[in-house]
XYZ file of C-alpha atoms in Angstrom:
530
model
C 60.805 36.377 8.857
C 61.588 33.250 6.834
C 58.259 32.416 5.148
C 58.571 34.330 1.886
C 58.948 32.398 -1.372
C 62.593 31.617 -2.034
C 63.733 31.082 -5.613
C 66.824 28.913 -6.182
C 68.221 31.507 -8.593
C 67.209 34.645 -6.709
C 69.839 37.363 -6.895
C 71.626 36.033 -9.971
C 71.405 39.407 -11.700
C 72.916 41.144 -8.688
C 75.641 38.501 -8.487
C 76.601 39.156 -12.099
C 76.475 42.919 -11.542
C 78.860 42.624 -8.610
C 81.145 40.338 -10.603
C 81.271 42.806 -13.465
C 82.085 45.614 -11.045
C 85.125 43.815 -9.635
C 88.352 45.735 -9.997
C 90.651 42.888 -10.980
C 94.178 43.242 -9.718
C 96.101 40.162 -8.675
C 99.455 41.852 -8.226
C 100.544 41.324 -4.642
C 103.211 43.268 -2.747
C 104.569 39.969 -1.512
C 103.606 37.067 0.673
C 104.021 37.012 4.414
C 107.275 35.510 5.532
C 106.280 32.071 6.673
C 104.834 32.406 10.131
C 104.632 29.263 12.244
C 101.442 27.301 11.610
C 100.544 26.080 15.061
C 97.470 23.898 15.403
C 95.077 24.383 18.291
C 94.086 20.927 19.535
C 90.874 20.649 21.593
C 89.484 17.437 23.114
C 85.724 17.214 23.576
C 86.056 15.552 27.011
C 89.281 16.232 28.901
C 87.653 14.256 31.730
C 86.104 10.866 30.879
C 84.013 8.341 32.778
C 85.704 5.109 33.840
C 84.488 2.026 31.982
C 82.787 4.081 29.289
C 83.592 3.385 25.631
C 82.051 6.548 24.192
C 84.096 7.952 21.264
C 86.301 10.998 21.748
C 86.407 13.901 19.305
C 89.532 15.964 18.699
C 89.091 19.351 17.010
C 92.219 20.605 15.238
C 92.190 24.251 14.181
C 94.753 25.977 12.005
C 95.019 29.747 11.865
C 97.785 31.333 9.824
C 98.702 34.945 10.709
C 97.807 37.698 8.271
C 100.657 39.177 6.188
C 102.008 42.397 7.667
C 104.395 45.086 6.447
C 106.969 43.871 8.949
C 106.828 40.277 7.767
C 106.414 40.652 4.026
C 109.073 39.073 1.902
C 109.571 38.204 -1.724
C 107.006 35.599 -2.707
C 107.953 32.182 -4.003
C 108.118 31.858 -7.804
C 105.270 30.068 -9.553
C 105.544 27.136 -11.931
C 102.031 26.863 -13.347
C 100.140 25.449 -16.299
C 96.945 27.094 -17.455
C 94.686 24.436 -19.014
C 91.778 25.903 -21.008
C 88.692 24.123 -22.305
C 88.027 25.176 -25.908
C 85.253 22.651 -26.621
C 82.217 23.664 -28.660
C 80.114 24.484 -25.592
C 82.545 27.291 -24.714
C 80.944 29.319 -27.530
C 77.766 29.682 -25.458
C 77.272 32.954 -23.630
C 80.694 34.237 -24.597
C 82.377 31.787 -22.206
C 85.541 31.430 -24.275
C 85.871 35.207 -24.606
C 85.738 35.615 -20.838
C 88.182 32.721 -20.412
C 90.624 34.480 -22.748
C 90.365 37.692 -20.732
C 90.932 35.781 -17.500
C 93.958 33.984 -18.974
C 95.474 37.299 -20.056
C 94.834 38.684 -16.567
C 96.825 35.755 -15.169
C 99.700 36.617 -17.510
C 99.618 40.271 -16.433
C 99.835 39.190 -12.790
C 102.981 37.082 -13.180
C 106.638 38.088 -13.166
C 109.480 37.076 -15.527
C 110.817 34.650 -12.912
C 107.520 32.717 -12.955
C 107.083 29.825 -15.368
C 103.889 29.465 -17.409
C 102.627 26.747 -19.738
C 99.464 27.118 -21.784
C 97.468 24.003 -22.724
C 94.187 23.935 -24.673
C 91.923 20.967 -25.193
C 88.788 19.755 -26.912
C 88.925 16.069 -27.936
C 92.537 16.849 -28.897
C 95.069 18.229 -26.416
C 97.586 20.815 -27.622
C 100.413 22.636 -25.876
C 100.009 26.197 -27.093
C 102.981 27.451 -25.099
C 105.463 25.033 -23.492
C 106.511 25.866 -19.950
C 108.934 28.791 -19.960
C 109.777 31.860 -17.881
C 107.287 34.636 -18.555
C 109.536 36.802 -20.705
C 107.302 37.337 -23.773
C 103.778 37.922 -22.426
C 102.564 39.725 -25.555
C 103.335 36.695 -27.708
C 101.390 34.375 -25.368
C 98.412 36.740 -25.403
C 98.338 36.653 -29.196
C 98.100 32.852 -29.067
C 95.232 33.120 -26.596
C 93.410 35.538 -28.901
C 93.475 32.906 -31.668
C 91.562 30.290 -29.629
C 88.244 29.197 -31.184
C 85.628 26.815 -29.723
C 85.339 23.349 -31.256
C 84.921 19.657 -30.511
C 84.415 17.556 -27.377
C 85.984 17.565 -23.897
C 89.117 15.498 -23.177
C 89.401 16.829 -19.639
C 91.749 14.114 -18.362
C 94.108 14.616 -21.298
C 94.261 18.362 -20.734
C 94.824 17.865 -17.017
C 97.684 15.410 -17.481
C 99.385 17.473 -20.187
C 99.252 20.492 -17.870
C 100.787 18.387 -15.095
C 103.492 17.148 -17.467
C 104.436 20.709 -18.408
C 104.825 21.599 -14.727
C 106.674 18.341 -13.951
C 109.336 18.971 -16.597
C 110.480 22.028 -14.671
C 109.580 20.948 -11.142
C 111.146 23.414 -8.738
C 111.524 22.721 -5.038
C 111.454 26.443 -4.301
C 108.434 27.237 -6.499
C 104.707 26.710 -6.083
C 103.895 24.042 -8.678
C 100.261 24.155 -9.795
C 97.882 23.307 -12.648
C 94.823 25.544 -13.137
C 92.182 23.466 -14.947
C 89.103 25.107 -16.501
C 86.135 23.182 -17.919
C 82.507 23.931 -18.716
C 81.349 20.451 -19.704
C 81.328 16.737 -19.052
C 84.442 14.662 -19.705
C 83.383 12.857 -22.902
C 86.692 12.119 -24.645
C 89.876 10.393 -23.518
C 89.690 8.824 -20.050
C 86.225 9.634 -18.690
C 85.812 7.338 -15.661
C 85.750 9.553 -12.522
C 87.562 6.987 -10.358
C 90.416 6.726 -12.859
C 90.662 10.508 -13.184
C 90.771 10.855 -9.377
C 93.558 8.263 -9.267
C 95.490 10.247 -11.876
C 95.052 13.388 -9.762
C 96.519 11.583 -6.737
C 99.542 10.581 -8.811
C 100.042 14.203 -9.818
C 99.976 15.237 -6.167
C 102.544 12.591 -5.240
C 104.822 14.181 -7.847
C 104.680 17.472 -5.915
C 102.119 19.233 -8.125
C 98.716 20.584 -7.115
C 95.651 20.944 -9.337
C 92.983 23.597 -8.823
C 89.777 23.252 -10.822
C 87.314 25.833 -12.108
C 83.922 24.529 -13.209
C 82.143 27.035 -15.442
C 78.371 27.174 -15.888
C 75.809 24.440 -15.286
C 76.828 21.541 -17.560
C 80.046 20.250 -15.985
C 80.348 17.446 -13.415
C 80.899 19.250 -10.110
C 81.610 16.006 -8.240
C 84.443 15.166 -10.634
C 85.951 18.658 -10.529
C 85.818 18.644 -6.734
C 87.358 15.163 -6.573
C 90.234 16.239 -8.821
C 91.003 19.238 -6.613
C 90.765 17.269 -3.373
C 92.891 14.385 -4.627
C 95.502 16.758 -6.061
C 95.710 19.140 -3.092
C 94.199 22.135 -4.868
C 91.023 24.201 -4.675
C 87.688 23.707 -6.417
C 85.763 26.752 -7.662
C 82.205 26.888 -8.990
C 82.006 29.692 -11.557
C 78.318 30.455 -11.967
C 78.726 32.860 -14.887
C 81.598 33.615 -17.291
C 81.750 37.214 -16.033
C 83.091 35.828 -12.741
C 86.051 33.997 -14.278
C 88.637 36.762 -13.920
C 87.758 37.359 -10.269
C 88.007 33.673 -9.388
C 91.278 33.223 -11.279
C 92.483 36.232 -9.290
C 91.514 34.607 -5.973
C 93.355 31.444 -6.939
C 96.478 33.407 -7.890
C 96.389 35.370 -4.650
C 96.336 32.118 -2.688
C 99.407 30.951 -4.618
C 101.175 34.274 -4.048
C 100.469 34.061 -0.308
C 101.344 30.419 0.258
C 103.467 30.254 3.408
C 103.711 26.498 4.062
C 103.763 23.519 1.716
C 104.450 19.783 1.759
C 102.194 19.618 4.810
C 101.918 16.326 6.687
C 99.647 15.655 9.662
C 99.975 12.304 11.402
C 98.019 10.954 14.360
C 99.823 8.147 16.180
C 97.190 6.277 18.170
C 97.910 5.042 21.688
C 97.014 1.420 22.602
C 93.684 2.540 24.102
C 92.467 3.756 20.690
C 90.895 1.139 18.412
C 89.912 3.195 15.352
C 90.456 6.720 14.006
C 88.182 8.550 11.558
C 89.001 11.963 10.100
C 86.422 14.527 8.952
C 87.486 17.444 6.781
C 90.361 15.873 4.853
C 91.345 12.639 3.148
C 93.144 10.230 5.475
C 94.674 6.778 5.482
C 95.227 4.628 8.596
C 97.794 1.857 8.836
C 99.458 0.156 11.817
C 98.171 2.729 14.313
C 99.244 5.748 12.253
C 96.710 7.939 10.468
C 98.155 10.150 7.742
C 95.996 13.165 6.887
C 96.414 14.836 3.496
C 96.472 18.623 3.885
C 96.744 21.393 1.319
C 99.320 24.172 1.439
C 98.691 26.882 4.027
C 97.980 30.440 2.901
C 98.578 33.622 4.929
C 95.473 34.652 6.849
C 93.527 31.443 6.303
C 91.573 29.478 8.886
C 90.951 25.773 8.557
C 89.864 22.934 10.804
C 89.371 19.196 10.871
C 87.856 16.730 13.304
C 89.067 13.316 14.484
C 86.839 10.675 16.060
C 88.638 8.191 18.291
C 86.955 4.907 19.237
C 88.516 3.504 22.406
C 88.361 0.487 24.651
C 86.726 1.082 28.069
C 89.143 3.226 30.077
C 90.452 2.703 33.600
C 91.017 5.337 36.296
C 93.903 7.749 35.952
C 95.472 9.569 33.053
C 95.269 7.788 29.711
C 97.141 8.634 26.537
C 95.026 8.739 23.393
C 97.812 9.514 20.966
C 100.206 12.048 19.497
C 99.363 14.536 16.771
C 102.359 15.498 14.619
C 102.370 18.367 12.109
C 105.248 19.033 9.743
C 105.582 21.455 6.844
C 108.143 23.380 4.842
C 108.257 27.157 5.167
C 108.026 28.629 1.684
C 110.385 31.534 2.295
C 112.316 30.292 5.295
C 113.104 27.051 3.440
C 113.188 25.161 6.725
C 111.068 22.207 7.811
C 108.971 22.785 10.908
C 107.821 19.915 13.105
C 105.369 20.153 15.977
C 103.879 17.505 18.255
C 100.901 17.536 20.608
C 100.129 14.797 23.120
C 96.413 14.021 23.456
C 95.555 12.697 26.909
C 92.419 12.266 29.007
C 91.864 12.016 32.751
C 89.540 9.135 33.677
C 87.219 9.558 36.663
C 84.225 7.967 38.400
C 82.583 11.352 39.067
C 79.868 11.508 36.388
C 78.826 15.067 37.267
C 82.391 16.323 36.936
C 82.762 14.558 33.602
C 79.636 16.265 32.265
C 80.809 19.678 33.477
C 84.172 19.247 31.747
C 82.638 18.696 28.291
C 83.883 21.225 25.746
C 80.957 23.023 24.084
C 83.089 24.269 21.187
C 83.916 20.725 20.101
C 80.316 19.597 20.661
C 79.131 22.325 18.273
C 81.684 21.301 15.639
C 80.641 17.649 15.957
C 77.008 18.673 15.442
C 77.964 20.786 12.416
C 80.031 18.026 10.809
C 77.226 15.495 11.280
C 74.696 17.983 9.876
C 76.889 18.573 6.832
C 77.212 14.816 6.292
C 73.427 14.380 6.348
C 72.946 17.488 4.197
C 75.283 15.977 1.594
C 73.283 12.729 1.691
C 70.045 14.666 1.102
C 71.586 16.372 -1.930
C 72.560 12.960 -3.294
C 68.964 11.776 -2.858
C 67.745 14.885 -4.667
C 70.236 14.430 -7.499
C 69.071 10.826 -7.920
C 65.577 12.092 -8.764
C 63.810 11.678 -5.407
C 63.040 15.289 -4.433
C 60.226 14.504 -1.972
C 62.449 12.110 -0.024
C 65.293 14.647 -0.090
C 63.004 17.333 1.340
C 61.932 14.974 4.137
C 65.600 14.322 4.918
C 66.249 18.074 5.108
C 63.219 18.610 7.351
C 64.260 15.792 9.693
C 67.799 17.138 9.869
C 66.554 20.650 10.673
C 64.374 19.246 13.472
C 67.248 17.212 14.942
C 69.600 20.175 14.730
C 67.015 22.362 16.475
C 67.234 19.942 19.398
C 71.017 20.310 19.505
C 70.645 24.083 19.231
C 68.291 24.109 22.239
C 70.952 22.212 24.178
C 74.069 24.087 23.016
C 72.716 27.545 22.088
C 75.205 28.444 19.354
C 74.686 30.828 16.421
C 76.401 28.431 14.002
C 73.743 25.800 14.624
C 70.988 28.401 14.299
C 72.325 29.563 10.929
C 72.741 25.980 9.701
C 69.054 25.430 10.468
C 68.345 28.530 8.345
C 70.387 26.968 5.532
C 68.383 23.749 5.672
C 65.032 25.523 5.661
C 66.017 27.780 2.775
C 67.386 24.911 0.709
C 64.401 22.677 1.436
C 62.200 25.422 0.006
C 64.594 25.807 -2.919
C 64.119 22.100 -3.666
C 60.369 22.659 -3.678
C 60.743 25.780 -5.825
C 62.785 23.875 -8.419
C 60.131 21.137 -8.526
C 57.416 23.757 -9.040
C 59.398 25.299 -11.913
C 59.881 21.920 -13.598
C 57.760 22.887 -16.578
C 60.198 25.631 -17.621
C 63.831 24.586 -17.218
C 64.276 21.758 -14.704
C 67.827 20.673 -15.610
C 69.214 24.207 -15.445
C 67.501 25.270 -12.226
C 68.278 21.994 -10.463
C 71.904 22.119 -11.610
C 72.340 25.691 -10.386
C 70.927 24.784 -6.982
C 73.057 21.648 -6.636
C 76.300 23.299 -7.703
C 75.869 26.240 -5.335
C 74.916 24.019 -2.401
C 77.778 21.586 -3.011
C 80.257 24.486 -3.219
C 79.145 25.671 0.237
C 79.443 22.157 1.658
C 82.873 21.733 0.055
C 84.108 24.796 1.945
C 82.275 23.877 5.160
C 83.971 20.474 5.221
C 87.246 22.324 5.799
C 85.704 24.435 8.559
C 85.176 27.426 6.241
C 81.551 28.498 6.562
C 81.828 32.096 5.373
C 79.628 31.336 2.366
C 76.605 31.378 4.676
C 77.775 32.816 8.013
C 79.740 36.047 8.462
C 80.118 38.105 11.616
C 82.324 40.736 13.180
C 86.000 39.789 13.014
C 85.701 37.714 9.838
C 87.923 38.543 6.858
C 88.341 37.527 3.257
C 86.661 37.281 -0.114
C 83.233 36.443 1.330
C 83.264 39.625 3.426
C 84.318 41.660 0.394
C 81.402 40.188 -1.545
C 79.068 41.071 1.354
C 80.374 44.651 1.423
C 79.692 45.022 -2.308
C 76.148 43.701 -1.897
C 75.443 46.011 1.057
C 76.787 48.923 -0.975
C 74.483 47.995 -3.864
C 71.601 47.854 -1.356
C 72.526 51.415 -0.259
C 73.024 50.541 3.403
C 76.839 50.625 3.438
C 79.286 53.278 2.271
C 82.486 52.080 3.921
C 85.594 50.545 2.358
C 85.499 47.324 0.327
C 88.401 45.776 2.218
C 87.223 42.282 3.134
C 87.064 43.040 6.877
C 83.826 42.605 8.841
C 84.031 45.472 11.316
C 81.466 47.373 13.363
C 80.382 49.479 10.373
C 79.592 46.368 8.334
C 77.692 44.919 11.286
C 75.546 48.052 11.530
C 74.849 47.919 7.798
C 73.813 44.266 8.052
C 71.468 45.053 10.935
C 69.996 48.007 9.037
C 69.376 45.814 5.998
C 67.830 43.057 8.130
C 65.412 45.505 9.719
C 64.347 46.751 6.287
C 63.762 43.202 5.043
C 61.964 41.882 8.119
C 64.784 39.485 9.013
C 65.871 38.973 12.624
C 68.210 41.941 13.154
C 71.255 40.376 14.812
C 73.984 42.006 12.694
C 75.173 38.566 11.559
C 75.112 37.880 7.824
C 73.503 34.465 7.770
C 71.852 32.564 4.906
C 68.538 34.459 5.056
C 70.330 37.818 4.868
C 72.664 36.636 2.099
C 69.753 35.190 0.144
C 67.924 38.514 0.199
C 71.147 40.263 -0.876
C 71.488 37.874 -3.818
C 74.802 36.375 -2.702
C 73.665 33.032 -1.242
């Protein structure tokens, strides 16, 4: 049942309880020896109708094998800069204290062969510890202990000083990364978001990634996401300071388990293709070549992107649409891998055969990508102060998606409809609560929703849809919540197996939710993890 009142902040207490219960340990036995990253390329219509100029969609999926005992090898060294916000707002809620603990956890997780720089910033940027091998961790921790909150937020200055520290010791064999933490708006130094995004792109071109951690409700989530996307890193929304150590840990684990870097994906369009648009990653097209910017690949990760190809009307026979080329450097193998996939279509006059050949999997992904685009637009409307219009946009999108669901019959579409209905009611709930704390409640809703859409854009929808066979942090979080709800007593191992499925179904039955054993948005919302 989906008609109960849904608060935008429901489950926050449970979320904080689970965060506090995390056993933080980022020490990894080693990363998987770089397994080949082979994309799966799926065309929506392998058979097309002659004379038709309907666009083609190409779904590209990446799945990197999990690390195994047989393939583990010594991980690549890290060359990182930890950039900490020490502005006056970090005094609130003990944020700086938790940031210090998280920073010291990072230090404990590194090895002497790793390089670390420590940068702190308010309106002034200071290098607390210039980049050096981690040989005196106790001394660095003492410097961290001395940090006190003060001043404004020169985010761009802190970011660029962190990048400079990494650049001075740029290592072709290391993972070069800046970890940027902020809890507030950029109000000192360079503050224009477009200029900061441009600076982030320059950092990436130098071979350095930037991952961002936005803490609390007062920072600009669009800016922090733009920095991460332009610099090839990850963006993390940290709802409460108690979660900082766990999220720093997740970021470190991804660095430890990086198996492929310097990734380049190019689509070379055939003459029949007029335009190419990429969903799920930044791309640039020039002279028939579309270059797609991709992040490093991490062991065990799944990622996808979608290409839309506009063509001229096609004639009978086989027609080439283009060539997809993927290249990357293996982190441990130190060799450059190059793969190519020819994308072709057979053109026919048999309309019935063309319809039968349509690929449902790609059709579902197209529907999801379009839904996420419209969902993002509705959030923008809401953020601009037009909540009633935003709710109408969400309602219209849910109705349209229900039509696609009736046609395609896929659980992903059904759960996306759940998302839209829940969030539309959250918008209403925030408006109703406007007399108490409108900026805080609206900000919490927007940041959480944008974080889910940020992940979904890359084909990662585990923040609102988990089922048997899924793995990772989101499953681990689900297992903790089910344990707290006293319906699960199995291992907290990040694997959605049959036992987790039974626990989900048991919980759904108790809560009056459709008992399908799939942890969708309604189930997660009741568990306090949506």
